[in-house]
Short mmCIF file of C-alpha atoms in Angstrom, two decimals:
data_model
loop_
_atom_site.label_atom_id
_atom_site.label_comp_id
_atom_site.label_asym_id
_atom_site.label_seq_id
_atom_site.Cartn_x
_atom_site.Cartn_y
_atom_site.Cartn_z
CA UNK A 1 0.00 0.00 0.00
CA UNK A 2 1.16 3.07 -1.07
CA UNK A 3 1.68 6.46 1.40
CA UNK A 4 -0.84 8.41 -0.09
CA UNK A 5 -4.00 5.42 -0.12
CA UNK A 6 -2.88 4.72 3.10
CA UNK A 7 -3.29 7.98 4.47
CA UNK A 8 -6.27 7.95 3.30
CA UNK A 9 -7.61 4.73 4.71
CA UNK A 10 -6.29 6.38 8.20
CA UNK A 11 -8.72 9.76 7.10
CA UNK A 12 -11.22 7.35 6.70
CA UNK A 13 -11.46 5.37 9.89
CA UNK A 14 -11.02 8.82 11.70
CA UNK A 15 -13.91 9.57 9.94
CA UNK A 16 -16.52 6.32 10.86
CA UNK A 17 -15.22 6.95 14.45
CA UNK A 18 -16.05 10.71 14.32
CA UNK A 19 -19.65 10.51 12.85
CA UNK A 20 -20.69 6.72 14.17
CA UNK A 21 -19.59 7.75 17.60
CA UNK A 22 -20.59 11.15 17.59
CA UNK A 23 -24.30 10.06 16.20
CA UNK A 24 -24.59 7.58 19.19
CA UNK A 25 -26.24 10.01 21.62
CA UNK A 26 -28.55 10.84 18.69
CA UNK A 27 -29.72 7.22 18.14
CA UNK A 28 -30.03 6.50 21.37
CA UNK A 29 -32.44 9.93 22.03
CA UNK A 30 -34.32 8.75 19.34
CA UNK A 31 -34.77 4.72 20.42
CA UNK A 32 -35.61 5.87 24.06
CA UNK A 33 -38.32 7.44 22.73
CA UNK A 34 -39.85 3.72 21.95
CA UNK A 35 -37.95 1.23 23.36
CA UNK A 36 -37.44 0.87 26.64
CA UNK A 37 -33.97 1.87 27.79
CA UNK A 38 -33.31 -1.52 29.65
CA UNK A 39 -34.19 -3.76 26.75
CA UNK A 40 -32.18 -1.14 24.44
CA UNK A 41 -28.86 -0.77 25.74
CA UNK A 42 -29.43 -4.56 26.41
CA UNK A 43 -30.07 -5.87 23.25
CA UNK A 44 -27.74 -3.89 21.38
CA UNK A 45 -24.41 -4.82 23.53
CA UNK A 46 -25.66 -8.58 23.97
CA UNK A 47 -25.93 -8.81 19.78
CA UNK A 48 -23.20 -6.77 19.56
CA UNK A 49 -20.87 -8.91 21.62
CA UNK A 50 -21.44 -11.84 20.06
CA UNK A 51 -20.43 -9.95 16.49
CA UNK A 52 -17.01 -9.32 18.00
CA UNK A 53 -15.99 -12.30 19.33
CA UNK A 54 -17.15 -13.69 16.33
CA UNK A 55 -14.55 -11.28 14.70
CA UNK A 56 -12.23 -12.04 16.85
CA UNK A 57 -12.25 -15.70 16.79
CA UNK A 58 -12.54 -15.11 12.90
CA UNK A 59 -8.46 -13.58 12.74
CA UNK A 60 -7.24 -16.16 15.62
CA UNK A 61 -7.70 -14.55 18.74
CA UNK A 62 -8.12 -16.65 21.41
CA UNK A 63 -11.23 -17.25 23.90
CA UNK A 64 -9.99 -15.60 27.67
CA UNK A 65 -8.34 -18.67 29.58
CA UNK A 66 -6.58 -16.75 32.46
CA UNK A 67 -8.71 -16.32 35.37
CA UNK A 68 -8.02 -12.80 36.25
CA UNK A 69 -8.73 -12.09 32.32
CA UNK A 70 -12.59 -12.82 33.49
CA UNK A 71 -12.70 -11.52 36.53
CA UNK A 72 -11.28 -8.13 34.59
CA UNK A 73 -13.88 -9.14 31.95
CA UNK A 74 -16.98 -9.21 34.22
CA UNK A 75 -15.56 -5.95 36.21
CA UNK A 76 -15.31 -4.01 33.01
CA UNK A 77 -18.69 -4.99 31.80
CA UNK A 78 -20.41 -3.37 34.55
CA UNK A 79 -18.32 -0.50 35.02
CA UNK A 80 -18.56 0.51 31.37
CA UNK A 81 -21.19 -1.04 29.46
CA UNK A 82 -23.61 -1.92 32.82
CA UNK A 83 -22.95 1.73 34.14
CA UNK A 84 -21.08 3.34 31.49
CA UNK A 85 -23.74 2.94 28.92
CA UNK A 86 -26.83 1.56 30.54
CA UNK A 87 -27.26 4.77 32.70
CA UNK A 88 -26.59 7.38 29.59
CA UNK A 89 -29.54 5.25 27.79
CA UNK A 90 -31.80 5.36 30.83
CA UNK A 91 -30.91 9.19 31.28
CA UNK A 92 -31.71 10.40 27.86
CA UNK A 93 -35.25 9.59 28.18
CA UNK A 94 -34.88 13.03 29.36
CA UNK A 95 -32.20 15.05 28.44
CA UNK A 96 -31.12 16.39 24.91
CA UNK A 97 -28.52 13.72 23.17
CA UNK A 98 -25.90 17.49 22.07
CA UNK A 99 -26.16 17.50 26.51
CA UNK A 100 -25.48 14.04 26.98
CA UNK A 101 -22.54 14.25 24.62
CA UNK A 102 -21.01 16.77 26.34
CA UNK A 103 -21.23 15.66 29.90
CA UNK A 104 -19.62 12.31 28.72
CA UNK A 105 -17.18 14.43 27.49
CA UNK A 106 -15.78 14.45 31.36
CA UNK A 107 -14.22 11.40 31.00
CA UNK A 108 -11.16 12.82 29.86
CA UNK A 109 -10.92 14.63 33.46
CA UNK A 110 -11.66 11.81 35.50
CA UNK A 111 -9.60 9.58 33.29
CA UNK A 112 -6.13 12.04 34.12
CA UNK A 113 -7.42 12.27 37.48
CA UNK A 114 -7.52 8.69 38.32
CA UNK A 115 -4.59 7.75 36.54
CA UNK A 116 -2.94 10.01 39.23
CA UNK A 117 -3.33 6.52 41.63
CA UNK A 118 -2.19 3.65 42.36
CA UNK A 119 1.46 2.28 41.72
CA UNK A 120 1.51 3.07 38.21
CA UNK A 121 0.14 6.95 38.79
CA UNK A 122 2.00 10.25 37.17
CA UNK A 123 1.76 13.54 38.36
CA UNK A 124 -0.56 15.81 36.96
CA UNK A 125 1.01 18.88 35.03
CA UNK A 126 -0.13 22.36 35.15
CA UNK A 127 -1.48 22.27 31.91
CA UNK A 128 -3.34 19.43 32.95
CA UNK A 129 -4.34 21.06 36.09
CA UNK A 130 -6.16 23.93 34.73
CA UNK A 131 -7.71 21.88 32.07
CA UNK A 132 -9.14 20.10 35.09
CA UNK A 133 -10.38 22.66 36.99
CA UNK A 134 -12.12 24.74 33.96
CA UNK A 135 -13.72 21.54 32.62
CA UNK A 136 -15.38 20.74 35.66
CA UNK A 137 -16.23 24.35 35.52
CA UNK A 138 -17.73 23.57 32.30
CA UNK A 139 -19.79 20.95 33.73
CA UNK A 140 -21.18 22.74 36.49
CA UNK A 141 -22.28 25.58 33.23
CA UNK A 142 -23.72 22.22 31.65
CA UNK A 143 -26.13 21.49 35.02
CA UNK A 144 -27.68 25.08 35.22
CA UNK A 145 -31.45 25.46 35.24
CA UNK A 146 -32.41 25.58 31.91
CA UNK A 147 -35.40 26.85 30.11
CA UNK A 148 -36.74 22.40 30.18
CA UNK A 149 -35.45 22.68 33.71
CA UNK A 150 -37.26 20.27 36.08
CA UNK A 151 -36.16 18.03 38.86
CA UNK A 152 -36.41 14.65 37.10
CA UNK A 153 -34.07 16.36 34.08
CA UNK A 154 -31.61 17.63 36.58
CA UNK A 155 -31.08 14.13 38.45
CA UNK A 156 -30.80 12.39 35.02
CA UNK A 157 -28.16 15.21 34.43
CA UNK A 158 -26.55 13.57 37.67
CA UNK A 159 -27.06 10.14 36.70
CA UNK A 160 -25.00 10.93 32.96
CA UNK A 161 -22.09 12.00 35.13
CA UNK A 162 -21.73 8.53 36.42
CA UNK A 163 -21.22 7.16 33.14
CA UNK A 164 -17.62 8.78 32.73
CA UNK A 165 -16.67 8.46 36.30
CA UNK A 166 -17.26 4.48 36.26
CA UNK A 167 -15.42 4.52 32.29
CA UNK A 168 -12.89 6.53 33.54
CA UNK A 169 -12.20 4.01 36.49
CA UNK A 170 -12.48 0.87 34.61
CA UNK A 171 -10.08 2.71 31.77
CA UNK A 172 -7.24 2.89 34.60
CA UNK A 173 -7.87 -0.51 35.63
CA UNK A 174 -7.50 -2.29 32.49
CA UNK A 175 -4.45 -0.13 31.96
CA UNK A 176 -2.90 -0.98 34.88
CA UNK A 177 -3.06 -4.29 34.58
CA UNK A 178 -1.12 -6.91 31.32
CA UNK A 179 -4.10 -9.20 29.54
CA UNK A 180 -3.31 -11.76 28.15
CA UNK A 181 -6.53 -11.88 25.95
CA UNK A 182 -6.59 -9.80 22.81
CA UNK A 183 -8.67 -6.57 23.17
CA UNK A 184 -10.42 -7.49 20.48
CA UNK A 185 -12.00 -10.80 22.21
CA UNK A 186 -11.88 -9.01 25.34
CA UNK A 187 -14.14 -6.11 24.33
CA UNK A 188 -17.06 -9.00 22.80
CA UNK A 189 -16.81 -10.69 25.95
CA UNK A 190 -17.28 -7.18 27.95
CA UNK A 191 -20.18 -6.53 25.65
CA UNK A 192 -21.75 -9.50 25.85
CA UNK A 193 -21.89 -10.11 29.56
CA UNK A 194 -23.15 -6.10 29.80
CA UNK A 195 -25.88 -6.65 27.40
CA UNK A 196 -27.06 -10.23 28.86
CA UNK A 197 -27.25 -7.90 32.42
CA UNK A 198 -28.93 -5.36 31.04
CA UNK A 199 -31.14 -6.88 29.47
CA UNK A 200 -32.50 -8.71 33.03
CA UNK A 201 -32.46 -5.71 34.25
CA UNK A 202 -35.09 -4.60 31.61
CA UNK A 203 -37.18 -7.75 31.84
CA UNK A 204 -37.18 -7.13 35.89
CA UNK A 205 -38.20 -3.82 35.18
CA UNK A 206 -41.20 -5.03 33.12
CA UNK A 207 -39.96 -3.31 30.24
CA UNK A 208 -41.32 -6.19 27.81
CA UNK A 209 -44.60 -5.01 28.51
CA UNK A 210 -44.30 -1.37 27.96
CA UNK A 211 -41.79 -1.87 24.90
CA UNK A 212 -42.81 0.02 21.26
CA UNK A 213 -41.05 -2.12 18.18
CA UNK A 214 -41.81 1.31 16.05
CA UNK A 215 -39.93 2.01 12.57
CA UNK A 216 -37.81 4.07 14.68
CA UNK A 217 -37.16 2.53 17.51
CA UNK A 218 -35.97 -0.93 16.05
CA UNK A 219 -33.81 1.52 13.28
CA UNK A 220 -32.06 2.87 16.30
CA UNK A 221 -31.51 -0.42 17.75
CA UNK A 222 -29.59 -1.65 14.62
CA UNK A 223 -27.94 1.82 14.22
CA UNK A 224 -26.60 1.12 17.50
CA UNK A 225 -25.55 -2.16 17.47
CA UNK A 226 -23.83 -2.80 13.76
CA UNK A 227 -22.56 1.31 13.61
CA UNK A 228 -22.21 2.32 16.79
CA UNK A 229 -21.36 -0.84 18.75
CA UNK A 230 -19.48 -3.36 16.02
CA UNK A 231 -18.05 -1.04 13.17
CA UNK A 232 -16.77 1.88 15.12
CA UNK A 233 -15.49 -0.05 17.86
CA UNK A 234 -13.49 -2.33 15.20
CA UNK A 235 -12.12 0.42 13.50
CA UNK A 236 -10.91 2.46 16.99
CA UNK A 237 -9.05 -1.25 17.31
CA UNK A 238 -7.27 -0.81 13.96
CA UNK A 239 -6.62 2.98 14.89
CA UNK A 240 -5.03 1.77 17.86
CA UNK A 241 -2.29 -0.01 15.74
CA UNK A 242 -2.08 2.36 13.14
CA UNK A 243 -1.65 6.22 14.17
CA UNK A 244 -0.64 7.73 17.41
CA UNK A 245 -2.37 8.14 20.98
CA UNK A 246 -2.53 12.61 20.85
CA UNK A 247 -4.62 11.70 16.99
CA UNK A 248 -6.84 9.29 19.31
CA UNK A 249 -7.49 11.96 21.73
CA UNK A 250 -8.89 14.14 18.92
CA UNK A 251 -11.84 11.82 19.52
CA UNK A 252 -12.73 13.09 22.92
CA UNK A 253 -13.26 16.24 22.21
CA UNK A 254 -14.78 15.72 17.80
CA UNK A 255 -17.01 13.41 19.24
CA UNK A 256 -19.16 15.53 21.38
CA UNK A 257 -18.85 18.83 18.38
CA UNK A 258 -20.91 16.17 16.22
CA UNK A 259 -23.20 15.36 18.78
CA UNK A 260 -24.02 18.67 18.95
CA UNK A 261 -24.91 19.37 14.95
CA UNK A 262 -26.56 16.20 14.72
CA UNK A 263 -28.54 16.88 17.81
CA UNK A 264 -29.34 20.57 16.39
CA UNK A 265 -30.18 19.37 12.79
CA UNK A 266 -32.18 16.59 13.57
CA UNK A 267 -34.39 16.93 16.88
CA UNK A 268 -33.64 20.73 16.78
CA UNK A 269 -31.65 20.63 20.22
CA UNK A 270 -30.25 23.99 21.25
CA UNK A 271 -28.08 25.27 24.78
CA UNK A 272 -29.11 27.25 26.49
CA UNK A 273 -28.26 30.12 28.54
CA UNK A 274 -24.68 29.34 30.07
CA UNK A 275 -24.71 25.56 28.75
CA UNK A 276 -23.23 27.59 25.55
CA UNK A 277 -20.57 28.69 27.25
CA UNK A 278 -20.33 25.41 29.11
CA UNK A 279 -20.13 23.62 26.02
CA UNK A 280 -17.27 25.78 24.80
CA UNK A 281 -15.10 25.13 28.09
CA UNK A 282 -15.49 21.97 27.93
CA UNK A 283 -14.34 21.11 24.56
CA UNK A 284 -11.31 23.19 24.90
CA UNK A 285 -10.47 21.68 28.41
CA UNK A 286 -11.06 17.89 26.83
CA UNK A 287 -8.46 19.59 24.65
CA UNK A 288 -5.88 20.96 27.01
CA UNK A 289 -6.20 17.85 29.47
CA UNK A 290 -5.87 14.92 26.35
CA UNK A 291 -3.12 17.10 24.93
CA UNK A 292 -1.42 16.81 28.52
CA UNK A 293 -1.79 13.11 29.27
CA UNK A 294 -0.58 11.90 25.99
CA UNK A 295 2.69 14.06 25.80
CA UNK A 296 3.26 11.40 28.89
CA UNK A 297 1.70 8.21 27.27
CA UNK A 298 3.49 5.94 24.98
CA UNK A 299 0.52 3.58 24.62
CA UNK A 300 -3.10 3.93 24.58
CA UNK A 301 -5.62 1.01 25.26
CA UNK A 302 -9.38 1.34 24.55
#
């Protein structure tokens, strides 16, 4: 391959992670609004799973044997697909997907903060520091009474900011510890197990009975789980092994821009008030504090 195609196939995959990620919080808005968010998230992580390891086992990777592999496994399924994703599904029955998007966005904070612990932890640099401190600042814009301001909105608000707290966490703890299971395998497995516990959590709920298999609704679904779940994911793997960790950052802080327009364009989504100017800080302090971290990093694992 040649440099110039190859470039190009590295434009490319930038570009499926951009818009597939980026349109997640849309599709998700959307298939809340008739499927139940239990059965949702559920479905879509359990079929996605079982794509990847498929994959996986397709190029020779190997099933998990070690048993700390699966108890890593079963700890990063709830932490980032139970929590992670199951609470930003069951959250946007109420707030705006360009919110959402943003508020994940936080991960990048929590991420540096974490990784300041433990017997692997760096010091944080000033750079990083401020980025901390103004994106957090950013946040607090983000949870201002709005003009759709009521208390149910404002605790799903709360509920988002789990999400990149418990991603952020399990991040650090796969990092800090050496797999031997491919990622690959390892992230099917992850999926799987999430999406089989979601989706008991749904049934518990009694979501079955309340559940709406609309046009929409089962679109999203599939959106979700072949885009969103099974081709994006796959090509942030090959990214991985093809360009460096400060152009992987860039998603942290594209991701929740296109969230955003989509959000706008689509369901006509607008901030308000100071969750403008919330938006802006955080985006640049996703910026500042990604920029920091990877100057340090030699690796990055998803």
């Amino acid at each position: 391959m040649n440099d110039r195609s190859y470039k190009l196939k590295i434009l490319a995959a930038f570009a499926v992670v951009y818009v597939v990620w980026g349109s997640t919080y849309l599709a998700i808005r959307i298939g809340v609004h008739d499927m139940r968010p239990g059965l949702l998230a559920g479905i879509r992580f359990l079929i996605a799973g079982l794509v990847i390891i498929g994959l996986a086992a397709g190029i020779g990777q190997k099933l998990p044997r070690v048993r700390m592999d699966w108890f890593l496994i079963v700890l990063m399924a709830i932490l980032m697909i139970v929590i992670g994703n199951g609470v930003v599904t069951w959250a946007e029955q109420w707030v705006e997907s360009n919110q959402t998007a943003l508020l994940i966005a936080s991960s990048a904070f929590w991420t540096a903060w974490f990784g300041t612990f433990g017997p692997k932890g760096h010091k944080l640099s000033l750079r990083a520091k401020v980025g901390l401190v103004a994106g957090f600042a950013g946040v607090a814009l983000m949870l201002l009474p709005s003009g759709n301001y009521n208390a149910q909105y404002f605790w799903a608000q709360l509920a988002i900011l789990i999400s990149p707290i418990a991603w952020s966490a399990g991040t650090i703890i796969s990092r800090s510890h050496d797999l031997a299971t491919e990622p690959l395998m390892m992230a099917g497995w992850q999926m799987f197990i999430g999406g089989c516990v979601l989706t008991v959590i749904g049934v518990a709920a009694g979501e079955l009975q309340t559940v709406s298999m609309t046009r929409d609704g089962v679109g999203a679904l599939l959106y979700l789980t072949l885009f969103g779940s099974c081709l994006a994911y796959a090509t942030f793997i090959w990214l991985i092994r093809h360009t460096t960790p400060d152009k992987l950052a860039t998603i942290a802080y594209v991701n929740p821009a296109i969230a955003t327009i989509l959000g706008w364009w689509v369901l006509d989504e607008v901030l308000r008030g100071m969750q403008f100017f919330g938006m802006l800080i955080i985006i640049i302090s996703v910026f500042i504090v990604s920029g920091s971290a990877h100057k340090r990093s030699r690796g990055f694992r998803a």
